[in-house]
Structures are given as structure tokens and as C-alpha cells.
PDB file of C-alpha atoms and ligand atoms in Angstrom:
ATOM      1  CA  MET E  30     -16.846  20.298  -8.706  1.00 65.00           C
ATOM      2  CA  THR E  31     -13.542  19.654 -10.499  1.00 77.00           C
ATOM      3  CA  GLU E  32     -12.427  16.055 -10.677  1.00 91.00           C
ATOM      4  CA  ARG E  33      -8.923  15.961  -9.220  1.00 93.00           C
ATOM      5  CA  LEU E  34      -7.753  13.111 -11.443  1.00 97.00           C
ATOM      6  CA  ALA E  35      -9.591  13.968 -14.673  1.00 97.00           C
ATOM      7  CA  ASN E  36      -7.831  12.473 -17.716  1.00 95.00           C
ATOM      8  CA  SER E  37      -5.323  10.612 -15.516  1.00 98.00           C
ATOM      9  CA  THR E  38      -4.513   6.924 -15.622  1.00 98.00           C
ATOM     10  CA  VAL E  39      -4.124   5.071 -12.312  1.00 98.00           C
ATOM     11  CA  LEU E  40      -3.013   1.530 -11.470  1.00 98.00           C
ATOM     12  CA  VAL E  41      -3.855   0.132  -8.027  1.00 98.00           C
ATOM     13  CA  VAL E  42      -1.839  -2.981  -7.219  1.00 98.00           C
ATOM     14  CA  GLY E  43      -3.929  -4.962  -4.756  1.00 98.00           C
ATOM     15  CA  GLY E  44      -6.953  -3.051  -6.011  1.00 98.00           C
ATOM     16  CA  ALA E  45      -9.398  -5.951  -5.859  1.00 97.00           C
ATOM     17  CA  GLN E  46     -10.214  -5.692  -2.190  1.00 97.00           C
ATOM     18  CA  ARG E  47     -10.089  -3.666   1.023  1.00 97.00           C
ATOM     19  CA  LEU E  48      -8.113  -0.405   0.919  1.00 98.00           C
ATOM     20  CA  GLY E  49      -6.948  -1.004  -2.631  1.00 98.00           C
ATOM     21  CA  ALA E  50     -10.498  -1.422  -3.924  1.00 98.00           C
ATOM     22  CA  ALA E  51     -11.642   1.725  -2.111  1.00 98.00           C
ATOM     23  CA  ILE E  52      -8.712   3.704  -3.544  1.00 98.00           C
ATOM     24  CA  ALA E  53      -9.532   2.419  -7.037  1.00 98.00           C
ATOM     25  CA  ALA E  54     -13.195   3.426  -6.661  1.00 98.00           C
ATOM     26  CA  ALA E  55     -12.290   6.879  -5.332  1.00 98.00           C
ATOM     27  CA  ALA E  56      -9.771   7.520  -8.123  1.00 98.00           C
ATOM     28  CA  HIS E  57     -12.456   6.531 -10.633  1.00 98.00           C
ATOM     29  CA  ALA E  58     -14.901   8.942  -8.964  1.00 98.00           C
ATOM     30  CA  GLU E  59     -12.263  11.690  -9.332  1.00 97.00           C
ATOM     31  CA  GLY E  60     -12.219  11.161 -13.078  1.00 97.00           C
ATOM     32  CA  ALA E  61      -9.290   8.769 -13.496  1.00 98.00           C
ATOM     33  CA  HIS E  62      -9.181   5.792 -15.804  1.00 98.00           C
ATOM     34  CA  VAL E  63      -8.369   3.099 -13.226  1.00 98.00           C
ATOM     35  CA  THR E  64      -6.829  -0.338 -13.563  1.00 98.00           C
ATOM     36  CA  ALA E  65      -6.905  -2.599 -10.506  1.00 98.00           C
ATOM     37  CA  SER E  66      -4.759  -5.704 -10.170  1.00 98.00           C
ATOM     38  CA  SER E  67      -4.776  -8.799  -8.014  1.00 98.00           C
ATOM     39  CA  HIS E  68      -2.130 -11.476  -7.549  1.00 98.00           C
ATOM     40  CA  ALA E  69      -4.923 -14.036  -7.963  1.00 97.00           C
ATOM     41  CA  PRO E  70      -7.676 -12.468 -10.104  1.00 97.00           C
ATOM     42  CA  ARG E  71     -11.105 -14.044  -9.752  1.00 92.00           C
ATOM     43  CA  ASP E  72     -12.053 -13.217 -13.345  1.00 91.00           C
ATOM     44  CA  GLU E  73     -10.264 -12.675 -16.631  1.00 90.00           C
ATOM     45  CA  THR E  74     -11.046  -8.961 -16.824  1.00 90.00           C
ATOM     46  CA  MET E  75      -8.783  -8.131 -13.889  1.00 95.00           C
ATOM     47  CA  LEU E  76      -5.079  -7.553 -14.411  1.00 98.00           C
ATOM     48  CA  ARG E  77      -2.750 -10.065 -12.720  1.00 98.00           C
ATOM     49  CA  ILE E  78       0.239  -8.672 -10.848  1.00 98.00           C
ATOM     50  CA  ASP E  79       1.960 -10.957  -8.361  1.00 98.00           C
ATOM     51  CA  LEU E  80       4.815  -9.007  -6.812  1.00 98.00           C
ATOM     52  CA  LEU E  81       6.610 -12.297  -6.104  1.00 98.00           C
ATOM     53  CA  ASP E  82       6.704 -12.930  -9.854  1.00 98.00           C
ATOM     54  CA  GLU E  83       8.719 -10.441 -11.962  1.00 98.00           C
ATOM     55  CA  ALA E  84       7.374 -11.883 -15.207  1.00 98.00           C
ATOM     56  CA  SER E  85       3.820 -10.963 -14.153  1.00 98.00           C
ATOM     57  CA  VAL E  86       4.937  -7.374 -13.477  1.00 98.00           C
ATOM     58  CA  ALA E  87       6.714  -7.123 -16.831  1.00 98.00           C
ATOM     59  CA  ALA E  88       3.701  -8.564 -18.687  1.00 98.00           C
ATOM     60  CA  ALA E  89       1.296  -6.173 -16.931  1.00 98.00           C
ATOM     61  CA  ALA E  90       3.534  -3.184 -17.711  1.00 98.00           C
ATOM     62  CA  GLU E  91       3.588  -4.188 -21.374  1.00 98.00           C
ATOM     63  CA  GLN E  92      -0.207  -4.515 -21.392  1.00 98.00           C
ATOM     64  CA  VAL E  93      -0.926  -1.258 -19.522  1.00 98.00           C
ATOM     65  CA  GLY E  94       1.671   0.977 -21.223  1.00 98.00           C
ATOM     66  CA  PRO E  95       2.581   4.438 -19.874  1.00 98.00           C
ATOM     67  CA  ILE E  96       0.617   5.294 -16.730  1.00 98.00           C
ATOM     68  CA  ASP E  97       0.320   8.455 -14.626  1.00 98.00           C
ATOM     69  CA  HIS E  98      -0.019   7.062 -11.093  1.00 98.00           C
ATOM     70  CA  VAL E  99       0.836   3.663  -9.589  1.00 99.00           C
ATOM     71  CA  ILE E 100      -0.265   2.794  -6.048  1.00 99.00           C
ATOM     72  CA  SER E 101       0.828  -0.438  -4.388  1.00 98.00           C
ATOM     73  CA  THR E 102      -1.210  -1.605  -1.401  1.00 98.00           C
ATOM     74  CA  ALA E 103       0.291  -5.106  -1.625  1.00 98.00           C
ATOM     75  CA  SER E 104       1.167  -6.877   1.585  1.00 98.00           C
ATOM     76  CA  MET E 105       1.854 -10.442   2.712  1.00 98.00           C
ATOM     77  CA  THR E 106       1.942  -9.806   6.432  1.00 96.00           C
ATOM     78  CA  TYR E 107       3.738 -12.319   8.629  1.00 97.00           C
ATOM     79  CA  SER E 108       4.107 -12.419  12.414  1.00 96.00           C
ATOM     80  CA  ALA E 109       5.849 -15.107  14.473  1.00 97.00           C
ATOM     81  CA  PRO E 110       8.182 -15.423  17.429  1.00 97.00           C
ATOM     82  CA  ILE E 111      11.762 -15.307  16.149  1.00 97.00           C
ATOM     83  CA  GLY E 112      12.362 -18.924  17.217  1.00 97.00           C
ATOM     84  CA  ASP E 113       9.526 -20.111  14.954  1.00 97.00           C
ATOM     85  CA  MET E 114      10.423 -17.855  12.025  1.00 98.00           C
ATOM     86  CA  GLU E 115       9.873 -19.277   8.541  1.00 98.00           C
ATOM     87  CA  LEU E 116      12.386 -17.627   6.218  1.00 98.00           C
ATOM     88  CA  THR E 117      10.177 -18.029   3.143  1.00 98.00           C
ATOM     89  CA  ARG E 118       7.340 -16.096   4.817  1.00 98.00           C
ATOM     90  CA  VAL E 119       9.740 -13.280   5.764  1.00 98.00           C
ATOM     91  CA  GLN E 120      11.049 -13.145   2.196  1.00 98.00           C
ATOM     92  CA  GLU E 121       7.484 -13.013   0.834  1.00 98.00           C
ATOM     93  CA  ALA E 122       6.594 -10.134   3.157  1.00 98.00           C
ATOM     94  CA  ILE E 123       9.671  -8.215   2.010  1.00 98.00           C
ATOM     95  CA  ALA E 124       8.924  -9.019  -1.622  1.00 98.00           C
ATOM     96  CA  ALA E 125       5.296  -7.819  -1.454  1.00 98.00           C
ATOM     97  CA  LYS E 126       6.071  -4.456   0.129  1.00 98.00           C
ATOM     98  CA  LEU E 127       9.643  -3.669  -0.804  1.00 98.00           C
ATOM     99  CA  THR E 128      11.215  -5.518  -3.716  1.00 98.00           C
ATOM    100  CA  GLY E 129       7.803  -5.754  -5.416  1.00 98.00           C
ATOM    101  CA  PRO E 130       7.501  -1.964  -5.705  1.00 98.00           C
ATOM    102  CA  LEU E 131      11.084  -1.901  -7.025  1.00 98.00           C
ATOM    103  CA  LEU E 132       9.852  -4.185  -9.817  1.00 98.00           C
ATOM    104  CA  LEU E 133       6.947  -1.810 -10.464  1.00 98.00           C
ATOM    105  CA  ALA E 134       9.448   1.052 -10.752  1.00 98.00           C
ATOM    106  CA  LYS E 135      11.641  -1.026 -13.056  1.00 98.00           C
ATOM    107  CA  HIS E 136       8.978  -2.186 -15.504  1.00 98.00           C
ATOM    108  CA  PHE E 137       6.234   0.457 -15.581  1.00 99.00           C
ATOM    109  CA  GLN E 138       6.587   3.726 -17.460  1.00 98.00           C
ATOM    110  CA  ILE E 139       5.309   5.894 -14.598  1.00 98.00           C
ATOM    111  CA  ARG E 140       4.647   9.490 -15.604  1.00 98.00           C
ATOM    112  CA  LYS E 141       3.639  11.241 -12.368  1.00 98.00           C
ATOM    113  CA  SER E 142       3.718   9.293  -9.091  1.00 98.00           C
ATOM    114  CA  LEU E 143       4.332   6.021  -7.287  1.00 99.00           C
ATOM    115  CA  THR E 144       2.687   5.536  -3.885  1.00 99.00           C
ATOM    116  CA  LEU E 145       3.798   2.775  -1.515  1.00 98.00           C
ATOM    117  CA  PHE E 146       2.206   1.401   1.653  1.00 98.00           C
ATOM    118  CA  SER E 147       4.108   1.290   4.939  1.00 98.00           C
ATOM    119  CA  GLY E 148       2.403   0.870   8.347  1.00 98.00           C
ATOM    120  CA  GLN E 149       2.584   2.110  11.925  1.00 96.00           C
ATOM    121  CA  VAL E 150       4.274  -1.046  13.240  1.00 96.00           C
ATOM    122  CA  ALA E 151       7.482   0.299  11.664  1.00 97.00           C
ATOM    123  CA  TRP E 152       7.801   2.799  14.512  1.00 96.00           C
ATOM    124  CA  ARG E 153       6.345   0.645  17.296  1.00 94.00           C
ATOM    125  CA  PRO E 154       8.418  -2.472  17.945  1.00 95.00           C
ATOM    126  CA  GLY E 155       6.554  -5.310  19.623  1.00 94.00           C
ATOM    127  CA  SER E 156       6.798  -9.013  20.170  1.00 95.00           C
ATOM    128  CA  GLY E 157       6.555 -11.085  16.989  1.00 95.00           C
ATOM    129  CA  THR E 158       6.082  -8.118  14.644  1.00 97.00           C
ATOM    130  CA  TYR E 159       9.704  -7.671  13.512  1.00 98.00           C
ATOM    131  CA  THR E 160       8.974  -8.745   9.904  1.00 98.00           C
ATOM    132  CA  THR E 161       6.134  -6.246   9.468  1.00 98.00           C
ATOM    133  CA  GLY E 162       8.023  -3.558  11.365  1.00 98.00           C
ATOM    134  CA  ILE E 163      11.304  -3.915   9.487  1.00 98.00           C
ATOM    135  CA  THR E 164       9.508  -4.165   6.138  1.00 98.00           C
ATOM    136  CA  ASN E 165       7.281  -1.137   6.781  1.00 98.00           C
ATOM    137  CA  GLY E 166      10.277   0.856   8.000  1.00 98.00           C
ATOM    138  CA  ALA E 167      12.213  -0.023   4.872  1.00 98.00           C
ATOM    139  CA  VAL E 168       9.274   1.177   2.766  1.00 98.00           C
ATOM    140  CA  ALA E 169       9.800   4.683   4.175  1.00 98.00           C
ATOM    141  CA  PHE E 170      13.435   4.586   3.049  1.00 98.00           C
ATOM    142  CA  ALA E 171      12.355   3.142  -0.300  1.00 98.00           C
ATOM    143  CA  ALA E 172      10.108   6.164  -0.848  1.00 98.00           C
ATOM    144  CA  GLN E 173      13.067   8.502  -0.322  1.00 98.00           C
ATOM    145  CA  HIS E 174      15.482   6.578  -2.496  1.00 98.00           C
ATOM    146  CA  LEU E 175      13.007   5.852  -5.283  1.00 98.00           C
ATOM    147  CA  ALA E 176      12.013   9.535  -5.273  1.00 98.00           C
ATOM    148  CA  ALA E 177      15.625  10.299  -6.211  1.00 98.00           C
ATOM    149  CA  GLU E 178      15.847   7.394  -8.640  1.00 98.00           C
ATOM    150  CA  LEU E 179      12.625   8.172 -10.522  1.00 98.00           C
ATOM    151  CA  ALA E 180      12.709  11.999 -10.289  1.00 98.00           C
ATOM    152  CA  PRO E 181      10.839  14.024 -11.392  1.00 98.00           C
ATOM    153  CA  VAL E 182       8.269  11.256 -10.878  1.00 98.00           C
ATOM    154  CA  ARG E 183       7.133  11.632  -7.249  1.00 98.00           C
ATOM    155  CA  VAL E 184       7.396   8.703  -4.839  1.00 99.00           C
ATOM    156  CA  ASN E 185       5.671   8.734  -1.445  1.00 99.00           C
ATOM    157  CA  ALA E 186       4.362   6.270   1.127  1.00 98.00           C
ATOM    158  CA  ILE E 187       1.307   6.141   3.342  1.00 98.00           C
ATOM    159  CA  SER E 188       1.705   4.672   6.823  1.00 98.00           C
ATOM    160  CA  PRO E 189      -1.736   3.675   8.104  1.00 98.00           C
ATOM    161  CA  GLY E 190      -2.611   3.108  11.727  1.00 97.00           C
ATOM    162  CA  ILE E 191      -5.210   0.457  12.523  1.00 96.00           C
ATOM    163  CA  ILE E 192      -7.869   0.738   9.818  1.00 97.00           C
ATOM    164  CA  ASP E 193     -11.093  -1.272   9.798  1.00 96.00           C
ATOM    165  CA  SER E 194     -10.638  -2.276   6.157  1.00 96.00           C
ATOM    166  CA  GLY E 195     -11.738  -5.875   6.570  1.00 95.00           C
ATOM    167  CA  LEU E 196      -8.167  -6.921   7.310  1.00 95.00           C
ATOM    168  CA  TRP E 197      -9.045  -7.618  10.927  1.00 96.00           C
ATOM    169  CA  ASP E 198     -12.301  -9.512  10.298  1.00 95.00           C
ATOM    170  CA  GLY E 199     -10.498 -12.822  10.825  1.00 94.00           C
ATOM    171  CA  ARG E 200     -10.280 -11.992  14.523  1.00 95.00           C
ATOM    172  CA  GLY E 201     -13.984 -12.779  14.778  1.00 95.00           C
ATOM    173  CA  ALA E 202     -15.426 -12.029  18.189  1.00 94.00           C
ATOM    174  CA  GLU E 203     -12.133 -10.453  19.333  1.00 96.00           C
ATOM    175  CA  LYS E 204     -12.186  -7.850  16.548  1.00 96.00           C
ATOM    176  CA  ALA E 205     -14.302  -5.279  18.414  1.00 95.00           C
ATOM    177  CA  GLU E 206     -12.039  -5.459  21.472  1.00 96.00           C
ATOM    178  CA  PHE E 207      -8.934  -5.215  19.282  1.00 95.00           C
ATOM    179  CA  LEU E 208     -10.255  -2.113  17.477  1.00 96.00           C
ATOM    180  CA  SER E 209     -11.392  -0.523  20.718  1.00 96.00           C
ATOM    181  CA  ALA E 210      -7.943  -1.013  22.281  1.00 95.00           C
ATOM    182  CA  ALA E 211      -6.295   0.392  19.157  1.00 95.00           C
ATOM    183  CA  ALA E 212      -8.628   3.417  19.243  1.00 96.00           C
ATOM    184  CA  SER E 213      -7.743   4.143  22.865  1.00 96.00           C
ATOM    185  CA  ARG E 214      -4.044   4.343  21.956  1.00 94.00           C
ATOM    186  CA  THR E 215      -4.584   7.075  19.352  1.00 96.00           C
ATOM    187  CA  LEU E 216      -4.636  10.780  20.107  1.00 97.00           C
ATOM    188  CA  VAL E 217      -7.955  11.161  18.279  1.00 97.00           C
ATOM    189  CA  ARG E 218      -9.527   8.264  20.224  1.00 95.00           C
ATOM    190  CA  ARG E 219     -10.791   6.239  17.283  1.00 95.00           C
ATOM    191  CA  THR E 220      -9.594   3.708  14.745  1.00 94.00           C
ATOM    192  CA  GLY E 221      -9.032   4.786  11.182  1.00 96.00           C
ATOM    193  CA  THR E 222     -11.595   4.452   8.444  1.00 97.00           C
ATOM    194  CA  VAL E 223     -11.069   3.406   4.865  1.00 98.00           C
ATOM    195  CA  GLY E 224     -12.042   6.982   3.966  1.00 98.00           C
ATOM    196  CA  ASP E 225      -9.142   8.364   6.041  1.00 98.00           C
ATOM    197  CA  ILE E 226      -6.663   6.449   3.886  1.00 98.00           C
ATOM    198  CA  VAL E 227      -8.438   7.150   0.599  1.00 98.00           C
ATOM    199  CA  ASP E 228      -8.380  10.902   1.351  1.00 98.00           C
ATOM    200  CA  ALA E 229      -4.639  10.758   2.073  1.00 98.00           C
ATOM    201  CA  VAL E 230      -3.879   8.861  -1.124  1.00 98.00           C
ATOM    202  CA  LEU E 231      -5.940  11.238  -3.272  1.00 98.00           C
ATOM    203  CA  TRP E 232      -4.171  14.193  -1.682  1.00 98.00           C
ATOM    204  CA  LEU E 233      -0.732  12.667  -2.347  1.00 98.00           C
ATOM    205  CA  LEU E 234      -1.609  11.996  -5.983  1.00 97.00           C
ATOM    206  CA  SER E 235      -2.437  15.652  -6.476  1.00 95.00           C
ATOM    207  CA  ALA E 236       0.326  17.245  -4.345  1.00 97.00           C
ATOM    208  CA  PRO E 237       2.968  18.153  -6.955  1.00 97.00           C
ATOM    209  CA  PHE E 238       5.553  19.500  -4.457  1.00 98.00           C
ATOM    210  CA  VAL E 239       5.574  16.434  -2.175  1.00 98.00           C
ATOM    211  CA  THR E 240       8.006  13.585  -2.824  1.00 98.00           C
ATOM    212  CA  GLY E 241      10.152  11.180  -0.812  1.00 98.00           C
ATOM    213  CA  GLU E 242       7.678  11.542   2.060  1.00 98.00           C
ATOM    214  CA  THR E 243       5.977   9.025   4.315  1.00 98.00           C
ATOM    215  CA  LEU E 244       2.617  10.316   5.471  1.00 98.00           C
ATOM    216  CA  ARG E 245       1.440   8.824   8.764  1.00 98.00           C
ATOM    217  CA  VAL E 246      -2.337   8.445   8.816  1.00 98.00           C
ATOM    218  CA  ASP E 247      -2.645   6.857  12.232  1.00 97.00           C
ATOM    219  CA  GLY E 248      -4.578   9.223  14.472  1.00 97.00           C
ATOM    220  CA  GLY E 249      -1.332  10.347  16.076  1.00 95.00           C
ATOM    221  CA  ARG E 250      -0.831   7.186  18.020  1.00 70.00           C
ATOM    222  CA  GLY E 251       1.852   7.957  20.577  1.00 55.00           C
TER     223      GLY E 251
HETATM  224  N1  NAP F 309      -5.722  -2.179   7.482  1.00 74.76           N
HETATM  225  C1  NAP F 309      -4.831  -1.809   8.418  1.00 74.76           C
HETATM  226  O1  NAP F 309      -5.130  -1.702   9.612  1.00 74.76           O
HETATM  227  C2  NAP F 309      -3.417  -1.495   7.998  1.00 74.76           C
HETATM  228  C3  NAP F 309      -2.506  -1.041   8.962  1.00 74.76           C
HETATM  229  C4  NAP F 309      -1.204  -0.735   8.595  1.00 74.76           C
HETATM  230  C5  NAP F 309      -0.808  -0.919   7.272  1.00 74.76           C
HETATM  231  N2  NAP F 309      -1.704  -1.366   6.353  1.00 74.76           N
HETATM  232  C6  NAP F 309      -1.252  -1.571   4.964  1.00 74.76           C
HETATM  233  O2  NAP F 309      -2.175  -1.061   4.042  1.00 74.76           O
HETATM  234  C7  NAP F 309      -2.134  -1.852   2.848  1.00 74.76           C
HETATM  235  C8  NAP F 309      -3.535  -2.337   2.496  1.00 74.76           C
HETATM  236  O3  NAP F 309      -4.054  -3.054   3.594  1.00 74.76           O
HETATM  237  P1  NAP F 309      -5.549  -3.626   3.619  1.00 74.76           P
HETATM  238  O4  NAP F 309      -6.126  -3.281   4.924  1.00 74.76           O
HETATM  239  O5  NAP F 309      -6.258  -3.215   2.381  1.00 74.76           O
HETATM  240  O6  NAP F 309      -5.423  -5.215   3.618  1.00 74.76           O
HETATM  241  P2  NAP F 309      -4.320  -6.223   3.087  1.00 74.76           P
HETATM  242  O7  NAP F 309      -4.924  -7.562   3.087  1.00 74.76           O
HETATM  243  O8  NAP F 309      -3.068  -6.087   3.892  1.00 74.76           O
HETATM  244  O9  NAP F 309      -4.080  -5.795   1.593  1.00 74.76           O
HETATM  245  C9  NAP F 309      -3.025  -6.406   0.945  1.00 74.76           C
HETATM  246  C10 NAP F 309      -3.271  -6.414  -0.560  1.00 74.76           C
HETATM  247  O10 NAP F 309      -2.146  -7.085  -1.141  1.00 74.76           O
HETATM  248  C11 NAP F 309      -2.594  -7.858  -2.236  1.00 74.76           C
HETATM  249  N3  NAP F 309      -1.602  -8.925  -2.401  1.00 74.76           N
HETATM  250  C12 NAP F 309      -1.391  -9.999  -1.600  1.00 74.76           C
HETATM  251  N4  NAP F 309      -0.371 -10.734  -2.074  1.00 74.76           N
HETATM  252  C13 NAP F 309       0.084 -10.087  -3.178  1.00 74.76           C
HETATM  253  C14 NAP F 309       1.135 -10.352  -4.111  1.00 74.76           C
HETATM  254  N5  NAP F 309       1.922 -11.422  -4.012  1.00 74.76           N
HETATM  255  N6  NAP F 309       1.318  -9.495  -5.134  1.00 74.76           N
HETATM  256  C15 NAP F 309       0.524  -8.405  -5.281  1.00 74.76           C
HETATM  257  N7  NAP F 309      -0.479  -8.095  -4.427  1.00 74.76           N
HETATM  258  C16 NAP F 309      -0.693  -8.937  -3.392  1.00 74.76           C
HETATM  259  C17 NAP F 309      -3.992  -8.339  -1.836  1.00 74.76           C
HETATM  260  O11 NAP F 309      -4.846  -8.484  -2.950  1.00 74.76           O
HETATM  261  P3  NAP F 309      -4.915  -9.820  -3.858  1.00 74.76           P
HETATM  262  O12 NAP F 309      -4.950 -11.002  -2.908  1.00 74.76           O
HETATM  263  O13 NAP F 309      -6.193  -9.642  -4.621  1.00 74.76           O
HETATM  264  O14 NAP F 309      -3.700  -9.816  -4.720  1.00 74.76           O
HETATM  265  C18 NAP F 309      -4.513  -7.155  -0.994  1.00 74.76           C
HETATM  266  O15 NAP F 309      -5.298  -6.293  -1.790  1.00 74.76           O
HETATM  267  C19 NAP F 309      -1.183  -3.021   3.133  1.00 74.76           C
HETATM  268  O16 NAP F 309       0.093  -2.706   2.611  1.00 74.76           O
HETATM  269  C20 NAP F 309      -1.145  -3.064   4.635  1.00 74.76           C
HETATM  270  O17 NAP F 309       0.046  -3.621   5.167  1.00 74.76           O
HETATM  271  C21 NAP F 309      -3.003  -1.669   6.670  1.00 74.76           C
END
């Protein structure tokens, strides 16, 4: 079978864990030379990119050189009632998902595509989730505007629904109930898998006529 990303170079920001790690592994399996980064690498072999720190982005871009595909899964999610809002946490959430990718676009010599991560909360307002919702919504606009800015480099976003990536493990005993409730709200009656998102990313990387798009991978939650 042909490897879809043979001879390509791929950088996965946030590639040390969860969805990012799975995307990195899948891109490698498709023949790409993959670099994964973390904002707090556990060993010296991993690239450090902290999207709150422009110098770290510039240094990584210098080290990596020209690259075909950049994918940013970075997120610093923050939820709180508006009366308890901590401005710094809001600014960090915006930096990880929105201004951080702008820094990636500024410093990296991207040859083929940049893929951002939005999320379903953008289109489903709820109590306490305004930071995530506004940030994810802005990511969809960022994909459109960066697609124009970086053309002919393609820029797209993935908007996941609830995915059992490990992100929800902190809920402990409540996790199963949370996932079950999320599944019941989808049209396909299940939560998303890591594989659902990996498939969507791999398709976007190899879809040369798709740019400025936000692809919802959320089971059609209505
Ligand atoms: N899983 C879901 O149900 C779901 C739903 C909707 C949207 N999403 C979106 O999908 C993406 C991946 O989510 P996930 O489930 O894999 O879990 P996640 O914990 O949200 O992943 C966030 C990633 O961001 C990285 N990160 C954190 N701070 C950073 C910083 N300052 N600079 C650069 N990277 C930073 C983390 O890695 P390091 O700590 O190693 O840097 C981690 O890999 C996120 O954008 C998330 O919002 C996920």
C-alpha cells in the first residue's frame, strides 16, 4: 500500500501525548519524518515549543528548518464562571490555540499545510465555557485568514467532538457517565475515538484542494 506521507516532513506541536502523539505515530506510519514537540519535554531528545514563548517557537523553527506539514494540537483549556474569571488563564488559552499558531506561521517555513485544532464547544455555548468556545470559534476564522495569508500553503482546522483521548481521565469515576452522556447527544450515538481524529488529520494533510476549512469530527452532534 502507498504511504500517503512518504518523503514528507511533519511537525506535531503537542505531539508528546494524547491526540498529538497518535497523530505523530500515524504520520510516521504513513512514511513521514515526524518531529513532535512539547512545551515541557521530559527528555532532551524532544523538541521544546511553548506557544506562550515566542523565543521557543523561533528557536525550534531555526532547528527544524523548512517543513512540509505543521499540526498544532496545543490547548490550555480554561473554564470558570465569568465572575471568577482569571484574565491570565483566558490569555493563556487564547495564546495556546490562536496566537500560538500565528507564531508558528510567522517563524516556520511551512511548505504544504498548517492544521489547527478547534473544538465543538465553539458552536455550543454553555455555562462557564466561554473561553474555550470563543477561542475555538476564533480558530475557525484563523484557518480562513491564515489560508489567505500563507497561500498556496493550505491552512485548515479540525473541530473534534468529545474524544476519549485521555483528556477526560481526570474525571475519575464520573468519566464513564460523562462519555455516555456525550455519546447520547451525537447523531451516531457514540463518543469519538482517537482514530476518528487521526483519520481526519491524515486526510486533510493529503487533500490538496481543501484550504481555509474547519472540519467537524463530532459525530454530528446536534
Ligand atoms: N479530547 C477531546 O475531547 C477534545 C474535544 C474538543 C477539542 N479538542 C482539542 O483537540 C486538541 C488535542 O486535545 P487532546 O485530547 O489531545 O488533549 P489536550 O490535553 O487538550 O492536548 C493539548 C496539548 O497541548 C500541549 N500544550 C499544553 N500547553 C502548551 C503550550 N503552552 N505550548 C504548546 N503546547 C502546549 C500539551 O502537550 P505538552 O504538555 O506536552 O506541551 C498537549 O499535547 C486540543 O486542541 C483540544 O482542545 C479535544
